[in-house]
Amino acid sequence: MDIIEAIHTRRSIGRVKEDPIAKEQIETILEAGIWAPNHRLTQPWRFFVMSGDGRNRLGDAYAR
C-alpha cells in the first residue's frame, strides 16, 4: 500500500478501549512525543493522561 492509498482508505475508530495501559508504555509514548519535530517551536509540551474515573468525568463534562 502506498501513502496516498493509506490516506484515502484510513478510517478513524470512534470507540476508546477500556483496556488499561501500563504506565511504562504511556511514558514511552510521551517521551517519543517530546522528541517529535516541531516547526512552530511551541515547547514545552503539556500532556494530560486520563485514566479510570477521570476519563468518565471528562467525558461527562464534554457531554454537558
Tab-separated table of N, CA and C in Angstrom:
chain	number	residue	atom	x	y	z
A	1	MET	N	0.850	-1.174	0.000
A	1	MET	CA	0.000	0.000	0.000
A	1	MET	C	0.900	1.243	0.000
A	2	ASP	N	0.619	2.182	-0.885
A	2	ASP	CA	1.401	3.419	-0.886
A	2	ASP	C	0.750	4.455	0.029
A	3	ILE	N	1.433	5.546	0.243
A	3	ILE	CA	0.977	6.549	1.209
A	3	ILE	C	-0.354	7.175	0.814
A	4	ILE	N	-0.554	7.435	-0.463
A	4	ILE	CA	-1.813	8.050	-0.912
A	4	ILE	C	-2.974	7.107	-0.650
A	5	GLU	N	-2.790	5.838	-0.963
A	5	GLU	CA	-3.846	4.855	-0.702
A	5	GLU	C	-4.122	4.749	0.799
A	6	ALA	N	-3.070	4.776	1.611
A	6	ALA	CA	-3.249	4.708	3.062
A	6	ALA	C	-4.062	5.886	3.572
A	7	ILE	N	-3.774	7.070	3.066
A	7	ILE	CA	-4.521	8.269	3.485
A	7	ILE	C	-5.977	8.179	3.044
A	8	HIS	N	-6.203	7.746	1.816
A	8	HIS	CA	-7.571	7.690	1.286
A	8	HIS	C	-8.425	6.609	1.942
A	9	THR	N	-7.793	5.542	2.424
A	9	THR	CA	-8.575	4.436	2.988
A	9	THR	C	-8.598	4.434	4.515
A	10	ARG	N	-7.930	5.373	5.149
A	10	ARG	CA	-7.887	5.430	6.610
A	10	ARG	C	-9.262	5.797	7.164
A	11	ARG	N	-9.624	5.135	8.219
A	11	ARG	CA	-10.881	5.424	8.901
A	11	ARG	C	-10.629	5.444	10.392
A	12	SER	N	-11.128	6.470	11.040
A	12	SER	CA	-10.975	6.573	12.492
A	12	SER	C	-11.975	5.668	13.189
A	13	ILE	N	-11.575	5.190	14.332
A	13	ILE	CA	-12.452	4.369	15.154
A	13	ILE	C	-12.915	5.238	16.313
A	14	GLY	N	-14.210	5.382	16.460
A	14	GLY	CA	-14.765	6.297	17.447
A	14	GLY	C	-14.792	5.784	18.875
A	15	ARG	N	-14.457	4.545	19.088
A	15	ARG	CA	-14.523	3.988	20.434
A	15	ARG	C	-13.140	3.891	21.054
A	16	VAL	N	-13.080	4.196	22.327
A	16	VAL	CA	-11.838	4.064	23.076
A	16	VAL	C	-11.951	2.799	23.910
A	17	LYS	N	-10.935	1.972	23.846
A	17	LYS	CA	-10.957	0.722	24.598
A	17	LYS	C	-10.827	0.980	26.089
A	18	GLU	N	-11.397	0.096	26.874
A	18	GLU	CA	-11.310	0.182	28.324
A	18	GLU	C	-10.065	-0.506	28.867
A	19	ASP	N	-9.311	-1.206	28.001
A	19	ASP	CA	-8.138	-1.949	28.443
A	19	ASP	C	-7.119	-1.008	29.080
A	20	PRO	N	-6.641	-1.329	30.271
A	20	PRO	CA	-5.624	-0.473	30.892
A	20	PRO	C	-4.302	-0.562	30.141
A	21	ILE	N	-3.554	0.517	30.160
A	21	ILE	CA	-2.246	0.567	29.520
A	21	ILE	C	-1.214	0.770	30.615
A	22	ALA	N	-0.143	0.001	30.543
A	22	ALA	CA	0.899	0.084	31.562
A	22	ALA	C	1.518	1.477	31.590
A	23	LYS	N	1.814	1.946	32.780
A	23	LYS	CA	2.409	3.268	32.961
A	23	LYS	C	3.697	3.400	32.146
A	24	GLU	N	4.480	2.336	32.067
A	24	GLU	CA	5.737	2.369	31.318
A	24	GLU	C	5.486	2.626	29.829
A	25	GLN	N	4.418	2.043	29.282
A	25	GLN	CA	4.083	2.261	27.870
A	25	GLN	C	3.672	3.710	27.635
A	26	ILE	N	2.888	4.252	28.545
A	26	ILE	CA	2.459	5.651	28.421
A	26	ILE	C	3.675	6.571	28.462
A	27	GLU	N	4.599	6.308	29.378
A	27	GLU	CA	5.797	7.129	29.480
A	27	GLU	C	6.642	7.046	28.213
A	28	THR	N	6.726	5.875	27.592
A	28	THR	CA	7.477	5.709	26.345
A	28	THR	C	6.835	6.524	25.225
A	29	ILE	N	5.513	6.483	25.138
A	29	ILE	CA	4.786	7.238	24.108
A	29	ILE	C	4.972	8.738	24.302
A	30	LEU	N	4.874	9.199	25.545
A	30	LEU	CA	5.049	10.622	25.823
A	30	LEU	C	6.477	11.075	25.515
A	31	GLU	N	7.445	10.239	25.833
A	31	GLU	CA	8.840	10.565	25.530
A	31	GLU	C	9.039	10.716	24.018
A	32	ALA	N	8.417	9.839	23.240
A	32	ALA	CA	8.510	9.947	21.778
A	32	ALA	C	7.872	11.250	21.302
A	33	GLY	N	6.756	11.615	21.898
A	33	GLY	CA	6.086	12.863	21.532
A	33	GLY	C	6.925	14.088	21.823
A	34	ILE	N	7.654	14.046	22.924
A	34	ILE	CA	8.515	15.170	23.290
A	34	ILE	C	9.617	15.372	22.253
A	35	TRP	N	10.130	14.271	21.698
A	35	TRP	CA	11.218	14.345	20.737
A	35	TRP	C	10.742	14.558	19.299
A	36	ALA	N	9.439	14.550	19.063
A	36	ALA	CA	8.923	14.719	17.703
A	36	ALA	C	9.261	16.120	17.171
A	37	PRO	N	9.531	16.228	15.877
A	37	PRO	CA	9.831	17.544	15.288
A	37	PRO	C	8.671	18.512	15.500
A	38	ASN	N	9.007	19.778	15.652
A	38	ASN	CA	8.003	20.789	15.931
A	38	ASN	C	8.395	22.079	15.207
A	39	HIS	N	7.743	22.362	14.102
A	39	HIS	CA	8.119	23.523	13.303
A	39	HIS	C	7.688	24.852	13.918
A	40	ARG	N	6.775	24.836	14.866
A	40	ARG	CA	6.312	26.081	15.491
A	40	ARG	C	7.045	26.401	16.794
A	41	LEU	N	7.910	25.489	17.212
A	41	LEU	CA	8.699	25.680	18.436
A	41	LEU	C	7.811	26.043	19.632
A	42	THR	N	6.784	25.238	19.845
A	42	THR	CA	5.823	25.514	20.923
A	42	THR	C	6.126	24.741	22.199
A	43	GLN	N	7.381	24.287	22.369
A	43	GLN	CA	7.733	23.611	23.600
A	43	GLN	C	7.621	24.609	24.747
A	44	PRO	N	7.493	24.268	25.987
A	44	PRO	CA	7.454	22.897	26.482
A	44	PRO	C	6.094	22.262	26.250
A	45	TRP	N	6.132	20.961	26.058
A	45	TRP	CA	4.910	20.200	25.828
A	45	TRP	C	4.129	20.050	27.117
A	46	ARG	N	2.843	19.876	26.991
A	46	ARG	CA	1.984	19.556	28.129
A	46	ARG	C	1.112	18.376	27.732
A	47	PHE	N	1.172	17.329	28.519
A	47	PHE	CA	0.380	16.136	28.259
A	47	PHE	C	-0.485	15.865	29.481
A	48	PHE	N	-1.697	15.438	29.242
A	48	PHE	CA	-2.601	15.037	30.301
A	48	PHE	C	-2.981	13.584	30.058
A	49	VAL	N	-2.759	12.742	31.035
A	49	VAL	CA	-3.095	11.329	30.925
A	49	VAL	C	-4.303	11.086	31.817
A	50	MET	N	-5.390	10.688	31.202
A	50	MET	CA	-6.632	10.429	31.933
A	50	MET	C	-6.836	8.926	32.054
A	51	SER	N	-7.192	8.473	33.238
A	51	SER	CA	-7.462	7.050	33.436
A	51	SER	C	-8.578	6.893	34.450
A	52	GLY	N	-9.143	5.702	34.476
A	52	GLY	CA	-10.177	5.378	35.457
A	52	GLY	C	-11.343	6.342	35.435
A	53	ASP	N	-11.762	6.765	36.615
A	53	ASP	CA	-12.916	7.647	36.746
A	53	ASP	C	-12.664	9.017	36.120
A	54	GLY	N	-11.405	9.426	36.051
A	54	GLY	CA	-11.081	10.707	35.435
A	54	GLY	C	-11.546	10.785	33.991
A	55	ARG	N	-11.420	9.691	33.261
A	55	ARG	CA	-11.905	9.659	31.873
A	55	ARG	C	-13.412	9.837	31.821
A	56	ASN	N	-14.111	9.168	32.720
A	56	ASN	CA	-15.575	9.292	32.740
A	56	ASN	C	-16.007	10.714	33.073
A	57	ARG	N	-15.348	11.325	34.052
A	57	ARG	CA	-15.693	12.680	34.442
A	57	ARG	C	-15.420	13.675	33.311
A	58	LEU	N	-14.320	13.480	32.601
A	58	LEU	CA	-14.021	14.342	31.465
A	58	LEU	C	-15.086	14.174	30.366
A	59	GLY	N	-15.456	12.923	30.086
A	59	GLY	CA	-16.499	12.668	29.090
A	59	GLY	C	-17.818	13.312	29.458
A	60	ASP	N	-18.182	13.235	30.725
A	60	ASP	CA	-19.425	13.866	31.202
A	60	ASP	C	-19.356	15.396	31.025
A	61	ALA	N	-18.189	15.968	31.337
A	61	ALA	CA	-18.035	17.412	31.196
A	61	ALA	C	-18.179	17.830	29.726
A	62	TYR	N	-17.563	17.067	28.812
A	62	TYR	CA	-17.707	17.375	27.395
A	62	TYR	C	-19.158	17.213	26.939
A	63	ALA	N	-19.856	16.234	27.463
A	63	ALA	CA	-21.252	15.992	27.071
A	63	ALA	C	-22.152	17.154	27.506
A	64	ARG	N	-21.835	17.715	28.664
A	64	ARG	CA	-22.625	18.856	29.142
A	64	ARG	C	-22.327	20.077	28.299
